PDB file of C-alpha atoms in Angstrom:
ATOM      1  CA  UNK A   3      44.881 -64.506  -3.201  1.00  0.00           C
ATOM      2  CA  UNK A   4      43.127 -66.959  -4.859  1.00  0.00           C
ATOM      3  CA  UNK A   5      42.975 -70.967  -4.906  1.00  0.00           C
ATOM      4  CA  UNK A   6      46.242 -72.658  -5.580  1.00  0.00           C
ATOM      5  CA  UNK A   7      45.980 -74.578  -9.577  1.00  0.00           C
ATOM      6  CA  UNK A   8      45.332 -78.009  -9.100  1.00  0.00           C
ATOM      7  CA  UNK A   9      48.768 -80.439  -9.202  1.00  0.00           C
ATOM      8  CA  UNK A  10      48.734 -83.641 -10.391  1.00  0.00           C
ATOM      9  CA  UNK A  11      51.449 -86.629  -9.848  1.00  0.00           C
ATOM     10  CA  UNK A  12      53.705 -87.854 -12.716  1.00  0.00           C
ATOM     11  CA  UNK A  13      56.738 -89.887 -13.989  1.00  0.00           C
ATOM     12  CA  UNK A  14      59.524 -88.093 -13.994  1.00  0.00           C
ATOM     13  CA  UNK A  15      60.735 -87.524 -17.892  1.00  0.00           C
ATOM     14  CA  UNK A  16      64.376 -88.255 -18.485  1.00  0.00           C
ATOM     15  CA  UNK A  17      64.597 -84.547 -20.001  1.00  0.00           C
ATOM     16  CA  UNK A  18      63.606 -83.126 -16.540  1.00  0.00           C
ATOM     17  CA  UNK A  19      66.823 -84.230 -14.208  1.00  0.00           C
ATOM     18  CA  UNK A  20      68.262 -80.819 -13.982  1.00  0.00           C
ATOM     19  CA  UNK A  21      64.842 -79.169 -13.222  1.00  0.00           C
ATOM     20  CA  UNK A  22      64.442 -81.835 -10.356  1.00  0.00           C
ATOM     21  CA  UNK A  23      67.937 -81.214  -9.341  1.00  0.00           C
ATOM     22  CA  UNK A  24      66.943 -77.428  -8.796  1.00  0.00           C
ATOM     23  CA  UNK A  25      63.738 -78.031  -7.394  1.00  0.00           C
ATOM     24  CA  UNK A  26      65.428 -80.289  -4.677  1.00  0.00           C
ATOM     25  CA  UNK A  27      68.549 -77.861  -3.741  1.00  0.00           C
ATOM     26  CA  UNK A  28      65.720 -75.312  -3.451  1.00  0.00           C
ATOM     27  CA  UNK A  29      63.564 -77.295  -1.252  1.00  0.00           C
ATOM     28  CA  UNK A  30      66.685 -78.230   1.209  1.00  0.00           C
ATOM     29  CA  UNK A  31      68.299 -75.016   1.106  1.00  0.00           C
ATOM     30  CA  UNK A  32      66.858 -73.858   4.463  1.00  0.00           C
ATOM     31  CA  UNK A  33      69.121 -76.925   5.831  1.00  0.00           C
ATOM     32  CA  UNK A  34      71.841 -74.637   4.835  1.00  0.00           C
ATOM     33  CA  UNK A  35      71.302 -72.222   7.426  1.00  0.00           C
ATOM     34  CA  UNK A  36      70.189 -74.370   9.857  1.00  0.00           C
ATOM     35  CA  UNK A  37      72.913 -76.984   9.503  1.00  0.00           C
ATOM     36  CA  UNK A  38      76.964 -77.026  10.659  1.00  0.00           C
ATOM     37  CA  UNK A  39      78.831 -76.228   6.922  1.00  0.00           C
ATOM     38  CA  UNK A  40      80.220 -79.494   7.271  1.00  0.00           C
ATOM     39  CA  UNK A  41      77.023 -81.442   7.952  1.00  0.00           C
ATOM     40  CA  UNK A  42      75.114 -79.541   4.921  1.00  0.00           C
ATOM     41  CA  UNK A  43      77.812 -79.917   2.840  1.00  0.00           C
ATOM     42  CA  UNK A  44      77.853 -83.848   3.133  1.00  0.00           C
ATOM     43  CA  UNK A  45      73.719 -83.429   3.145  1.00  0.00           C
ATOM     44  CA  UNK A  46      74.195 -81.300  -0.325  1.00  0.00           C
ATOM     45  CA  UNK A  47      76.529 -84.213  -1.662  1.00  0.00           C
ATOM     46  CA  UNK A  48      74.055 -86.732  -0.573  1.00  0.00           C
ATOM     47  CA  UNK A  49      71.438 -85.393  -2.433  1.00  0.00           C
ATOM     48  CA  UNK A  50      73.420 -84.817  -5.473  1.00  0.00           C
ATOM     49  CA  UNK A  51      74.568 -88.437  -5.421  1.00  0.00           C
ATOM     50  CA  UNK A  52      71.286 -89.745  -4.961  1.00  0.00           C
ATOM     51  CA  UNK A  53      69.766 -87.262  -7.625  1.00  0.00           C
ATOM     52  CA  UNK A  54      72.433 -88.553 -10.491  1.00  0.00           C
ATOM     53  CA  UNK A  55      72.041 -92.335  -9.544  1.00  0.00           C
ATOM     54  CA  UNK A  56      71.840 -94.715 -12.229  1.00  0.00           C
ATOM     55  CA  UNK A  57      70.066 -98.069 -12.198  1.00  0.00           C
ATOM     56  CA  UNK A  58      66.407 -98.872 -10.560  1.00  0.00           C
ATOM     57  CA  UNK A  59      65.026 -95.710  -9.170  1.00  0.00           C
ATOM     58  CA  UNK A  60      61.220 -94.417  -9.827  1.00  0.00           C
ATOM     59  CA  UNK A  61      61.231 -90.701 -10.169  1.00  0.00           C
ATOM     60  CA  UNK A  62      58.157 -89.109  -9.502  1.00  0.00           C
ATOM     61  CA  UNK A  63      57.254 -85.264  -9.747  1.00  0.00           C
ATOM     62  CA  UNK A  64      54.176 -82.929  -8.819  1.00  0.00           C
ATOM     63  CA  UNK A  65      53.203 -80.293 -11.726  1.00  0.00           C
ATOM     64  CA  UNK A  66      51.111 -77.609 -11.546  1.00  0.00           C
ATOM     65  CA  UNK A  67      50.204 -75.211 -14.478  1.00  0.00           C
ATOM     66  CA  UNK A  68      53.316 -76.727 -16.379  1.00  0.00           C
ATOM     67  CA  UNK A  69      55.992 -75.929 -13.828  1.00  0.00           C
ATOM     68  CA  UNK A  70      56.997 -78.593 -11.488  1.00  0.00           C
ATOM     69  CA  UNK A  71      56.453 -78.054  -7.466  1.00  0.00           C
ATOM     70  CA  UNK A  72      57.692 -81.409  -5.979  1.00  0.00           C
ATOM     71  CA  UNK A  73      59.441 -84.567  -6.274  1.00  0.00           C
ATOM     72  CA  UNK A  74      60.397 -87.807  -5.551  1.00  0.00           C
ATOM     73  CA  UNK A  75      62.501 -90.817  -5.512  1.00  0.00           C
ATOM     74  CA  UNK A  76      61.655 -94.300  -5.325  1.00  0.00           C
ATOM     75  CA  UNK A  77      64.709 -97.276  -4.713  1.00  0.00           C
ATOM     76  CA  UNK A  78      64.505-100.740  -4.259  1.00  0.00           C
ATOM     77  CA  UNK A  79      65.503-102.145  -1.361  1.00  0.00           C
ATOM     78  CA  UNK A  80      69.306-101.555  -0.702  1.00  0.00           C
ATOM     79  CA  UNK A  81      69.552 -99.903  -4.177  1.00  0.00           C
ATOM     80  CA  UNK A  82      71.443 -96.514  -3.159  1.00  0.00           C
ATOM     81  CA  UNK A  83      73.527 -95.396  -0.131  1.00  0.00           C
ATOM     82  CA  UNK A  84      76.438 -93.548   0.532  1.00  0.00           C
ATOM     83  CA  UNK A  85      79.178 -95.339   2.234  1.00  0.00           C
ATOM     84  CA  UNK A  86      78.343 -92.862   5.231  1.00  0.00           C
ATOM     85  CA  UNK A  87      74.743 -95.017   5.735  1.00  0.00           C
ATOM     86  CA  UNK A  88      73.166 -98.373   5.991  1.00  0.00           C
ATOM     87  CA  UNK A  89      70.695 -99.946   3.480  1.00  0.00           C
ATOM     88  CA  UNK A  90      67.205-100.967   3.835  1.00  0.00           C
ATOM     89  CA  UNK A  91      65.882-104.232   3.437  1.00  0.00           C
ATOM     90  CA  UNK A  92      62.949-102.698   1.629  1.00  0.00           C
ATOM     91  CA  UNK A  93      62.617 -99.706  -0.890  1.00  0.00           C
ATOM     92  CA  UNK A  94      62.742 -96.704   0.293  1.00  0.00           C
ATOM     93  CA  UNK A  95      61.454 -93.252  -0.305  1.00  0.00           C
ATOM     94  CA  UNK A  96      63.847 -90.652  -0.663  1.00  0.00           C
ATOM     95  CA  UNK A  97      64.748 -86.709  -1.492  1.00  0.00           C
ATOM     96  CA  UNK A  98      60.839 -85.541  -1.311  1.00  0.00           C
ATOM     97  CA  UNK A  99      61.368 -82.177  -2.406  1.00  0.00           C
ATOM     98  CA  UNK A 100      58.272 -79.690  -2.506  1.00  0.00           C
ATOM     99  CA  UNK A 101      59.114 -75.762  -3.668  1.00  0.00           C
ATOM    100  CA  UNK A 102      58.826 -73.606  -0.992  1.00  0.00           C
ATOM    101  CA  UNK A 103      56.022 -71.642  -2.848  1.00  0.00           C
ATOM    102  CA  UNK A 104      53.623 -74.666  -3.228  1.00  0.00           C
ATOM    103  CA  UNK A 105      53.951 -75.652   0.360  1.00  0.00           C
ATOM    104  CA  UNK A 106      50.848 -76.083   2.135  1.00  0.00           C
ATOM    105  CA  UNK A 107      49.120 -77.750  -0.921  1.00  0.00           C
ATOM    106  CA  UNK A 108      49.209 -80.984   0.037  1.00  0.00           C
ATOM    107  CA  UNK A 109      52.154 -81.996  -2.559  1.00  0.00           C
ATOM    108  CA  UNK A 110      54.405 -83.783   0.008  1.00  0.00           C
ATOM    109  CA  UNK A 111      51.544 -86.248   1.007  1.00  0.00           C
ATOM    110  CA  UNK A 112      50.270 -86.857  -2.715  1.00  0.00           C
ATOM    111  CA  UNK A 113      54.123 -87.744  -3.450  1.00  0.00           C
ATOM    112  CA  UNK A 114      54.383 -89.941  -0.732  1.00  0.00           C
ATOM    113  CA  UNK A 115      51.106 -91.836  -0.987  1.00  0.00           C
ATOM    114  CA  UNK A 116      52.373 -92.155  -4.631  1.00  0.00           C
ATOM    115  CA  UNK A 117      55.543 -94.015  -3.199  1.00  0.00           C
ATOM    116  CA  UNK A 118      53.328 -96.099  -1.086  1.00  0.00           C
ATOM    117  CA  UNK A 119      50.955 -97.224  -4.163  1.00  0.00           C
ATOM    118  CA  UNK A 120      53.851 -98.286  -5.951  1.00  0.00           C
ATOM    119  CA  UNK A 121      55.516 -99.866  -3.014  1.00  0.00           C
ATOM    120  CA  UNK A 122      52.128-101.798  -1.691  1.00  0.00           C
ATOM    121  CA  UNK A 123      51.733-102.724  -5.941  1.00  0.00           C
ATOM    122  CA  UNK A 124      54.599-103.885  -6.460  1.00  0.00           C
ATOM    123  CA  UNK A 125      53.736-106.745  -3.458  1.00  0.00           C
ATOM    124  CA  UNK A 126      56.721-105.184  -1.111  1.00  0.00           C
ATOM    125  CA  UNK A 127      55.043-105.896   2.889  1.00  0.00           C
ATOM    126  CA  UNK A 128      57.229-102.872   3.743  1.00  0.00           C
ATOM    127  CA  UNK A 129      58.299 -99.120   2.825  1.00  0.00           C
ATOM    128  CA  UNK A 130      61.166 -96.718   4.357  1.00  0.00           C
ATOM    129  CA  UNK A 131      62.879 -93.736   4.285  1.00  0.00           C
ATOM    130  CA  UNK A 132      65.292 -91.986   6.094  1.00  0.00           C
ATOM    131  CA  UNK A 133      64.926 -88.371   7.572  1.00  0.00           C
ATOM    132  CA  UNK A 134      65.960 -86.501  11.017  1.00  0.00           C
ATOM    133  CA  UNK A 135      64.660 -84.107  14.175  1.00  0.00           C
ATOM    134  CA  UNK A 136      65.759 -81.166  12.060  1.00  0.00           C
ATOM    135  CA  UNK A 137      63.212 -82.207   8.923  1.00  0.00           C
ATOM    136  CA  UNK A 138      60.118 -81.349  11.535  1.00  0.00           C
ATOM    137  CA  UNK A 139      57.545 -81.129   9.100  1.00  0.00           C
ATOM    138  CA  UNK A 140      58.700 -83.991   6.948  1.00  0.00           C
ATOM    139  CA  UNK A 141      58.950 -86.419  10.015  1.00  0.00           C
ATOM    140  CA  UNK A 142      55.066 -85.049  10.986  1.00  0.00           C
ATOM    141  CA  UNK A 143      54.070 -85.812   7.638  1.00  0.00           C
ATOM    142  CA  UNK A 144      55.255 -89.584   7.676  1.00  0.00           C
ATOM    143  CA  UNK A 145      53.817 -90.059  11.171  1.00  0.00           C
ATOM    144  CA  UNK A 146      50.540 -89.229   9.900  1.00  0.00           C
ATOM    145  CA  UNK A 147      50.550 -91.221   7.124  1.00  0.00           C
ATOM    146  CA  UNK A 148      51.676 -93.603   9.286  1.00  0.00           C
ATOM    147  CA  UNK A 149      55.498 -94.300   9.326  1.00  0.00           C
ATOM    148  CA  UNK A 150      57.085 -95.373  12.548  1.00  0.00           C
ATOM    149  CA  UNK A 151      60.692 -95.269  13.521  1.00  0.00           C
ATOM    150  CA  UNK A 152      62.659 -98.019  12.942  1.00  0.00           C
ATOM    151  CA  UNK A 153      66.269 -97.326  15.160  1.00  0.00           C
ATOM    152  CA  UNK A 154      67.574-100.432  14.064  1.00  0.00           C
ATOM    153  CA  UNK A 155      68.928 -98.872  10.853  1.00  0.00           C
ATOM    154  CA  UNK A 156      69.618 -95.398  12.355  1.00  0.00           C
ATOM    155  CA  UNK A 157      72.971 -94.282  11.198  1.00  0.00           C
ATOM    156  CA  UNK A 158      75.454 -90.954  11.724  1.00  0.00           C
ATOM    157  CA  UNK A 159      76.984 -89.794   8.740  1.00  0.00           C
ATOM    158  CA  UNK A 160      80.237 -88.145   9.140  1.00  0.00           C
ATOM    159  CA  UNK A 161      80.068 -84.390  10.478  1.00  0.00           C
ATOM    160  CA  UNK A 162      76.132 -84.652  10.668  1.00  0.00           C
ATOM    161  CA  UNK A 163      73.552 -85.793  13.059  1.00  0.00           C
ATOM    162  CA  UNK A 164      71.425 -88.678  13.470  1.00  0.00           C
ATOM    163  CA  UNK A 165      69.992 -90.056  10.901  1.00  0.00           C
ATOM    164  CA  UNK A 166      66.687 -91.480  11.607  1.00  0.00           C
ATOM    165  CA  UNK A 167      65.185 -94.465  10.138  1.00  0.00           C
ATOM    166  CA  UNK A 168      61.288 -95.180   9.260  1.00  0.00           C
ATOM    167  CA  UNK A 169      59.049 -97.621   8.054  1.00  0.00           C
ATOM    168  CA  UNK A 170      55.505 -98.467   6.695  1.00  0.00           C
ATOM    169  CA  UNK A 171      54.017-101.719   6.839  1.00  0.00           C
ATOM    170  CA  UNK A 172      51.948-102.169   4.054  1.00  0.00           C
ATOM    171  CA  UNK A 173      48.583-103.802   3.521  1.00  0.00           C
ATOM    172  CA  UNK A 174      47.060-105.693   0.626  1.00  0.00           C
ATOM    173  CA  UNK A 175      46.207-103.709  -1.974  1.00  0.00           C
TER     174      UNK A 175
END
């Protein structure tokens, strides 16, 4: 087994929506098994809601040899939410999705640190993002990078566990 093709980090192209839609079912569907019906069910709607959102949203993707292995959205502050959550006060990072072949690549953390150049660009002091206990190698990845939980805007959406809020105070470019 050789070395993984390079990946490099992109806009989105308004042509690609269903292939980020698939790549971001695929990425969650292990929630499926982990997850109450009910609870991935409203996770599954979440995520399509989110994915077809109109308006202000930065979509970012990860492509390797022409196919594309991740993705990412970007919202302004208290751009998107369901009714079953909060909103943030600052933008927040949302649905990174990285196929589970590419995994182990480093994907996830380009996409995010993507999310954070934008973020700390665009003069915000602040970046968050939502996630939970059961998303264990997400939530290790934003600790390292260095997100810390922010309870205050916790939420529970109906049928599903805690949601768990984070943030990333931002320096000066």
């Amino acid at each position: 087994m050789g070395t993984p093709a390079p990946f490099h980090i992109r806009d989105a192209r308004d042509d690609e929506h269903a292939a980020i839609r698939d790549l971001t079912l695929g990425a969650y569907a292990i929630y499926a098994e982990l997850m109450p019906p009910a609870a991935w069910d409203g996770l599954r709607q979440a995520l399509l809601g989110a994915l077809a959102a109109d308006g202000p949203v930065e979509r970012m993707v990860a492509e390797q040899a022409g196919a594309l292995i991740g993705s990412v959205l970007l919202f302004p502050p208290a751009a998107h939410r369901d009714s079953a959550g909060g909103r943030m006060i600052w933008p927040e990072l949302r649905l990174l999705a990285v196929a589970p072949a590419a995994r182990g690549q480093g994907v996830g953390a380009a996409l995010v640190a993507a999310c954070i150049a934008r973020a700390r660009a665009s003069g915000v002091p602040t970046l968050g993002l939502y996630s939970s206990d059961l998303m264990s190698a997400a939530v290790r990845l934003y600790t390292r990078l260095g997100f810390a939980r922010a309870p205050e805007y916790d939420f529970h959406p109906p049928g599903g566990g805690l949601v768990q809020a984070f943030r990333l105070t931002l320096d000066s470019p």
